[in-house]
mmCIF file of C-alpha atoms in Angstrom:
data_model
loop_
_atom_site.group_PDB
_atom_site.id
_atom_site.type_symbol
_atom_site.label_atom_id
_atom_site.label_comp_id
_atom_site.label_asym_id
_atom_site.label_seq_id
_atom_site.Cartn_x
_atom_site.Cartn_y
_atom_site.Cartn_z
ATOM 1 C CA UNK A 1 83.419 -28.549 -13.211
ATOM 2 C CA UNK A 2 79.855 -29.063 -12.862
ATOM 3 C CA UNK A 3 77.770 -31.553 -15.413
ATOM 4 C CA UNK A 4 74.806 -33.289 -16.028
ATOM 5 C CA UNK A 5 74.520 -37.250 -17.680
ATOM 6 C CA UNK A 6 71.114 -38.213 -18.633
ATOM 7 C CA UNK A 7 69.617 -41.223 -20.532
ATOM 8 C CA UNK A 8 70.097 -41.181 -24.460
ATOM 9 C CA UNK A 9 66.743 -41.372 -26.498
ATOM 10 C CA UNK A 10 64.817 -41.499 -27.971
ATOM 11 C CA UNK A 11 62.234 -42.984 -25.776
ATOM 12 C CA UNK A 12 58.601 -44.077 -27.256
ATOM 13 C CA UNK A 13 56.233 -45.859 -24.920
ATOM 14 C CA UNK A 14 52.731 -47.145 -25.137
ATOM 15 C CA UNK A 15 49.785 -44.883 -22.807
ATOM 16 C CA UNK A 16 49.840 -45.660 -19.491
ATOM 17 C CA UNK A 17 52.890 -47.035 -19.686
ATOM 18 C CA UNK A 18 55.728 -46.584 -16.956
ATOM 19 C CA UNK A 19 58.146 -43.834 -17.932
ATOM 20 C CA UNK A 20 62.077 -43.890 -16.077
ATOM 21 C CA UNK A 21 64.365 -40.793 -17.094
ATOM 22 C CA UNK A 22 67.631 -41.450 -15.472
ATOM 23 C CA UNK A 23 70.073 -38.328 -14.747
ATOM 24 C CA UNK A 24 73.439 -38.122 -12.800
ATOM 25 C CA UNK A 25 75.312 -35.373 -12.014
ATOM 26 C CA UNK A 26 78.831 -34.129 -10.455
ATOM 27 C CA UNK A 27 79.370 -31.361 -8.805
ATOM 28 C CA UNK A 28 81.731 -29.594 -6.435
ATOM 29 C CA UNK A 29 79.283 -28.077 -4.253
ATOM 30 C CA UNK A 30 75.936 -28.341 -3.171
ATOM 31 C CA UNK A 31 74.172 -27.794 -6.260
ATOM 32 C CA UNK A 32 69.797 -27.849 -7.132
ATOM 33 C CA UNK A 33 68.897 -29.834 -9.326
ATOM 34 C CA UNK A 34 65.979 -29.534 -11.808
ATOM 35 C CA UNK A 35 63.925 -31.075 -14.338
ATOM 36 C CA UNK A 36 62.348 -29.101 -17.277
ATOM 37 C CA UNK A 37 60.090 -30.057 -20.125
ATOM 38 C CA UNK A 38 60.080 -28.401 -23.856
ATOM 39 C CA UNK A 39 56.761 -29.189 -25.669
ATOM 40 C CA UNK A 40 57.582 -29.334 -29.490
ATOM 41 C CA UNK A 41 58.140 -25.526 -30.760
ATOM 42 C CA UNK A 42 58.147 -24.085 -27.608
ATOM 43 C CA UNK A 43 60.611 -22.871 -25.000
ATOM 44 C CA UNK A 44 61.325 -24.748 -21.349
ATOM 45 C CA UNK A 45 59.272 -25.036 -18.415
ATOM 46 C CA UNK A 46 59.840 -25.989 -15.285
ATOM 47 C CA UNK A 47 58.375 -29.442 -14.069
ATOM 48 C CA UNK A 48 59.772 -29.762 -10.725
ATOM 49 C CA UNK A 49 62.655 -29.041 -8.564
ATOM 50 C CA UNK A 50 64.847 -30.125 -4.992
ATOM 51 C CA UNK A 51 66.995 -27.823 -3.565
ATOM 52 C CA UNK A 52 68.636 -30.171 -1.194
ATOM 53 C CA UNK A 53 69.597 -34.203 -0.552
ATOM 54 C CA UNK A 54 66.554 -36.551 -0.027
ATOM 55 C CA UNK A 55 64.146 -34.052 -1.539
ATOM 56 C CA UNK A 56 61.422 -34.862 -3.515
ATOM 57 C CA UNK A 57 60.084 -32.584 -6.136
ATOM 58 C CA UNK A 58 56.783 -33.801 -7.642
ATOM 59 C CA UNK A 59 54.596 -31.673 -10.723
ATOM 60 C CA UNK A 60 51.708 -33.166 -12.717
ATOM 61 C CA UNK A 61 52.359 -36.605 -11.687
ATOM 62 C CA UNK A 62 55.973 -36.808 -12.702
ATOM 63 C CA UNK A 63 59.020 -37.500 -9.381
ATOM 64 C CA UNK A 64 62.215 -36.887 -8.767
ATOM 65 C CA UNK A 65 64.446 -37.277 -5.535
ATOM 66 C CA UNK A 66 67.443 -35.546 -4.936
ATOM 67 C CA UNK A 67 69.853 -38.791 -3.928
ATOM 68 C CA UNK A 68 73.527 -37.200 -3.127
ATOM 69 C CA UNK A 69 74.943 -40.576 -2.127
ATOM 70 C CA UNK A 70 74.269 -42.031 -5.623
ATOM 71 C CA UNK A 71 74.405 -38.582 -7.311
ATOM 72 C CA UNK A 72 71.147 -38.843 -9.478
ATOM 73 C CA UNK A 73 67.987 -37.587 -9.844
ATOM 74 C CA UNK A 74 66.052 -39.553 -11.769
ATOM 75 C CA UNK A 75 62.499 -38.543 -13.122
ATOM 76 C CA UNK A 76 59.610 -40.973 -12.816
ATOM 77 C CA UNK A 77 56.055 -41.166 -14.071
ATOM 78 C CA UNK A 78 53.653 -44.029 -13.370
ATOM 79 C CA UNK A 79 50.863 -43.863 -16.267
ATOM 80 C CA UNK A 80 52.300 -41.284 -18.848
ATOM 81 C CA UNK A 81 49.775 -39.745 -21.787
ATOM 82 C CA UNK A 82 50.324 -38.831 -25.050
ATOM 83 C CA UNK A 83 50.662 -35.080 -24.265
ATOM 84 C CA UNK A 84 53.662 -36.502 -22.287
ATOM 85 C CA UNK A 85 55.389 -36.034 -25.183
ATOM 86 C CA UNK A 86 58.368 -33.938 -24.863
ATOM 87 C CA UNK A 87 61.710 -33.512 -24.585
ATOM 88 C CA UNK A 88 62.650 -33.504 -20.876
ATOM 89 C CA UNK A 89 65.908 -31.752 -19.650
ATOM 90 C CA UNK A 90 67.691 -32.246 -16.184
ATOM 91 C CA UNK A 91 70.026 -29.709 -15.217
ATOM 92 C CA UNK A 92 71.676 -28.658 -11.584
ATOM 93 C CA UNK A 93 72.430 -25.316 -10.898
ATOM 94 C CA UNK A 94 75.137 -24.306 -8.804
ATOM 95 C CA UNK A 95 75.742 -20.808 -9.276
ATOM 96 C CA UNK A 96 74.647 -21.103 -13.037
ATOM 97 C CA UNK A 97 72.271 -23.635 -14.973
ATOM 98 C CA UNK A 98 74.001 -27.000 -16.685
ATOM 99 C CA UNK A 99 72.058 -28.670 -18.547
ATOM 100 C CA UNK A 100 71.925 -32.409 -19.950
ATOM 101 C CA UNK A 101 71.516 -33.045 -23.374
ATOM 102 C CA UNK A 102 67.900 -33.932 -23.291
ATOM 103 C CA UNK A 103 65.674 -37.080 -23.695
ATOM 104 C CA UNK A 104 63.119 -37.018 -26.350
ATOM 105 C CA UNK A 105 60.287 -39.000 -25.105
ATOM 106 C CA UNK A 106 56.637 -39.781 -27.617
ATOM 107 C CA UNK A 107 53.767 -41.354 -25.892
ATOM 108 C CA UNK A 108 51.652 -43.270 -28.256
ATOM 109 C CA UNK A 109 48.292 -43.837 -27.830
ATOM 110 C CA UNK B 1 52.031 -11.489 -16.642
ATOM 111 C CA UNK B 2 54.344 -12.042 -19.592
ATOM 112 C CA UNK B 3 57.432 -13.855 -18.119
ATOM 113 C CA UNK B 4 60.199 -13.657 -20.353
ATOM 114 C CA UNK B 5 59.505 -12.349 -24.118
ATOM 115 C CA UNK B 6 61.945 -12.701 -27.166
ATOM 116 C CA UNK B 7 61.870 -10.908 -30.497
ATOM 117 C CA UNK B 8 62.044 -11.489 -33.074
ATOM 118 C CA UNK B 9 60.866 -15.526 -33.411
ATOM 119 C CA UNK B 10 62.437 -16.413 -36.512
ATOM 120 C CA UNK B 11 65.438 -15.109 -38.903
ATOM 121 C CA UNK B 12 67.177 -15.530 -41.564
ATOM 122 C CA UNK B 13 70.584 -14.167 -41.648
ATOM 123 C CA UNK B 14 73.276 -13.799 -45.040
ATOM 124 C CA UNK B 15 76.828 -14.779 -43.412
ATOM 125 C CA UNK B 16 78.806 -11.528 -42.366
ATOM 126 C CA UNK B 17 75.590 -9.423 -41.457
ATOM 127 C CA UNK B 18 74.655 -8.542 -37.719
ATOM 128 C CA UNK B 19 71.771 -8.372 -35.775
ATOM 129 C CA UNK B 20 70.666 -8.211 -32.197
ATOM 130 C CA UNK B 21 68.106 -10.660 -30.529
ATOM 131 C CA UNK B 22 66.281 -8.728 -27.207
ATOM 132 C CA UNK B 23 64.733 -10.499 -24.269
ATOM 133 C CA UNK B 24 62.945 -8.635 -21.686
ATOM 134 C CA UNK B 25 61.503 -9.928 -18.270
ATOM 135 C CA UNK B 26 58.932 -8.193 -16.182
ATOM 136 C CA UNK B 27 59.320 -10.146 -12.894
ATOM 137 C CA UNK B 28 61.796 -7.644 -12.103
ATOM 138 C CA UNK B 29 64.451 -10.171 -12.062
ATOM 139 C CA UNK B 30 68.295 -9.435 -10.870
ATOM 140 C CA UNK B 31 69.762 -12.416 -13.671
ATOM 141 C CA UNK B 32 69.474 -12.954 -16.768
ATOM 142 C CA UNK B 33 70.861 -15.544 -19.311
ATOM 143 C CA UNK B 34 71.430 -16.348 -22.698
ATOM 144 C CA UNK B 35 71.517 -20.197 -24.353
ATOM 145 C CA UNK B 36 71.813 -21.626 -27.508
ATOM 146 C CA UNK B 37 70.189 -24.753 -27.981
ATOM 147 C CA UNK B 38 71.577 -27.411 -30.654
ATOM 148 C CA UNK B 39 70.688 -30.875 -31.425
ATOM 149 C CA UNK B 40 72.157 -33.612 -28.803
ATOM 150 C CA UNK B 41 73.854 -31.298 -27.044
ATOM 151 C CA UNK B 42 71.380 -29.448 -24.716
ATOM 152 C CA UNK B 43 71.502 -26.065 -23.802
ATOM 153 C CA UNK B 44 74.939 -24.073 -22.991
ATOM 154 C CA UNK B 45 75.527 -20.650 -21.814
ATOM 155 C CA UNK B 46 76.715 -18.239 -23.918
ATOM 156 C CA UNK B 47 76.787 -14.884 -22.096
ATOM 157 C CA UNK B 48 74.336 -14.164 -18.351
ATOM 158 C CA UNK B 49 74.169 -10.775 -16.211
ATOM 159 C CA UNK B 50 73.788 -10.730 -12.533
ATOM 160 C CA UNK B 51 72.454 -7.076 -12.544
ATOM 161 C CA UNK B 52 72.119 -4.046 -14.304
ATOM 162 C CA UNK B 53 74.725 -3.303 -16.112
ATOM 163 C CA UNK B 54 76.949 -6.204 -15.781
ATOM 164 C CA UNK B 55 77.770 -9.019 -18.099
ATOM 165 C CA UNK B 56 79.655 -11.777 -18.275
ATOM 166 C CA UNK B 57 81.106 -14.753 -20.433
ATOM 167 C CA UNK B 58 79.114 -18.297 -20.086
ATOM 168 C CA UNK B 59 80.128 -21.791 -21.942
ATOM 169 C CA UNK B 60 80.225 -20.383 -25.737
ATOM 170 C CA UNK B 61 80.756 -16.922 -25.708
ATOM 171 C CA UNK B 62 82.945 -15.936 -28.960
ATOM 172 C CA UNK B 63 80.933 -14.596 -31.561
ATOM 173 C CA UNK B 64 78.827 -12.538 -29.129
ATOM 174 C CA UNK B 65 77.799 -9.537 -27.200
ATOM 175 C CA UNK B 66 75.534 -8.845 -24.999
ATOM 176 C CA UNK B 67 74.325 -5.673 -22.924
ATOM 177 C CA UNK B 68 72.274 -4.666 -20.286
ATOM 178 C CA UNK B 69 71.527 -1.369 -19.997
ATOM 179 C CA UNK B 70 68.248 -1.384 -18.146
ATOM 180 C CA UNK B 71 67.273 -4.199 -15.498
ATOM 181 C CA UNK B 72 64.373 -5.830 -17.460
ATOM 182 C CA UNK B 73 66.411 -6.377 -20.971
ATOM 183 C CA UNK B 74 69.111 -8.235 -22.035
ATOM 184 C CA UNK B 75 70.510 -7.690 -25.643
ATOM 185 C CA UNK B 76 72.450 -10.391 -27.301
ATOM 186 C CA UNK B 77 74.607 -9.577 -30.429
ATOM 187 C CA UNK B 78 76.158 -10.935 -33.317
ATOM 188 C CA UNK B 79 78.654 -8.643 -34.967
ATOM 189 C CA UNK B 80 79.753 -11.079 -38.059
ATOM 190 C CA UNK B 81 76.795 -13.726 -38.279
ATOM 191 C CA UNK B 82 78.305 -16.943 -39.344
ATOM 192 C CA UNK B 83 76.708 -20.637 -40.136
ATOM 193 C CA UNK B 84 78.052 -22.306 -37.091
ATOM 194 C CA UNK B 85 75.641 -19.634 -34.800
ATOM 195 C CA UNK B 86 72.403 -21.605 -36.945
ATOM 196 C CA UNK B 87 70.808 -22.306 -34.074
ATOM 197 C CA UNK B 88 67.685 -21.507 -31.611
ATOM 198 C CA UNK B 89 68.494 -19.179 -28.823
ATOM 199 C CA UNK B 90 66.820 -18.866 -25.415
ATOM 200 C CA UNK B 91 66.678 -16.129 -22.705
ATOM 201 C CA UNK B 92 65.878 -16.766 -19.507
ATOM 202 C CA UNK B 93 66.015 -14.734 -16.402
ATOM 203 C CA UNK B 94 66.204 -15.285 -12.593
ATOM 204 C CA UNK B 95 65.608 -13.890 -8.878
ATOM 205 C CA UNK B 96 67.881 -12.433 -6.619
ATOM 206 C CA UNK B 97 70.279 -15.359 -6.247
ATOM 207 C CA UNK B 98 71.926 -17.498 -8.883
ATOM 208 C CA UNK B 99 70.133 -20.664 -7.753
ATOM 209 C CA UNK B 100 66.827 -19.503 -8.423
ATOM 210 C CA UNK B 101 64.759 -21.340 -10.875
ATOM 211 C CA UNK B 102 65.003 -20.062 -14.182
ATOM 212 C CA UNK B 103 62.337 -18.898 -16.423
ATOM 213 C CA UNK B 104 63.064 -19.122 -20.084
ATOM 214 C CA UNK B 105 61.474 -17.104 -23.105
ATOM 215 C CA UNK B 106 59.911 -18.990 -26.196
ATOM 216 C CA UNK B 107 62.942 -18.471 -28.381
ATOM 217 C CA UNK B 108 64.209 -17.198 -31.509
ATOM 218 C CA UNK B 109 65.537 -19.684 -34.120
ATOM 219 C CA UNK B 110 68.184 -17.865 -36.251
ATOM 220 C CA UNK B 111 69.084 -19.610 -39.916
ATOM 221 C CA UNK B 112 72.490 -18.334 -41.490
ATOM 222 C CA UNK B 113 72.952 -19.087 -44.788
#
């Protein structure tokens, strides 16, 4: 069956710091694959999306690139700030949503 | 536009009792899902509808019902509330086809005692 892998946390990093969420997946077919963000005491967003290999989905100055031939799609942010702080969820979707476990992430300032 | 709504926010259930959590979507929406999300273990699937009137089982289903009677809600149930369904429960809903990004309510964190 489909699942998601993502990088245990937590994860606390300094302002402006470089932030690297690593995700893998396996799947039987040709799934999307997501990123979402849950601010503390709220429900998910989206943050950004690809639908299909070598696609880059980019939101609010976070990337991620759909790489089939390593099976990942890992999320990157170059100067993160302390409303940053989240926890970040990658999840493919097939015909339904699977969903890693989640990476807590604090940005200090 | 309100997206996805749940009610109630918070409960507090007594072991045995029952209650019913309702999510509604105005973005006219064909699917709709229900999650429960738990500490380490991300979110997983407990019941989702592809249309009016349809249900069916996800990841974690015992314990629960679910109906959808009219396209924008999607009831979920709990007949016998126990302490292992402590948790914080999301709807979301999606477009025509399964693959469609999800949109996810606020959620409702149920206590049982």
């Amino acid at each position: 069956g489909n699942s998601v892998t993502q990088m245990e946390g937590p994860v606390t990093l300094s302002e402006e710091a470089f932030l690297t969420i690593n995700c893998t997946y396996t799947a039987t077919g040709y799934p999307s694959l997501f990123w979402y963000v849950q601010y503390p005491g709220e429900g998910l967003q989206l943050l950004l999306k690809a639908t299909k290999a070598d696609d880059k989905g980019s939101n609010k100055g976070f990337e991620a690139t759909y790489r089939k031939e390593t099976t990942s799609f890992h999320l990157e942010k170059g100067s993160v700030q302390v409303s940053d702080s989240a926890v970040y969820f990658c999840a493919l979707n097939d015909y339904k949503l699977s969903f890693g476990a989640g990476t807590t992430v604090t940005v200090r300032a | 536009n309100a997206g996805v709504t749940q009610t109630p926010k918070f409960r507090v259930l007594k072991t045995g009792q029952s209650m019913t959590l309702l999510c509604a979507q105005d973005m006219n929406h064909e699917y709709m899902y229900w999650y429960r999300q738990d500490p380490g273990m991300g979110l997983r699937l407990i019941h989702y509808s592809v249309g009016e009137g349809t249900t069916a089982k996800g990841e974690v289903p015992d314990g629960y019902n679910v109906s959808r009677l009219k396209k924008q809600n999607f009831l979920l149930g709990l007949e016998s509330a126990a302490p292992s369904q402590t948790s914080v429960y999301f709807c979301a809903s999606s477009g025509q086809y399964s693959t469609d990004t999800q949109y996810f309510g606020p959620g409702t964190r149920l206590t049982v005692l």
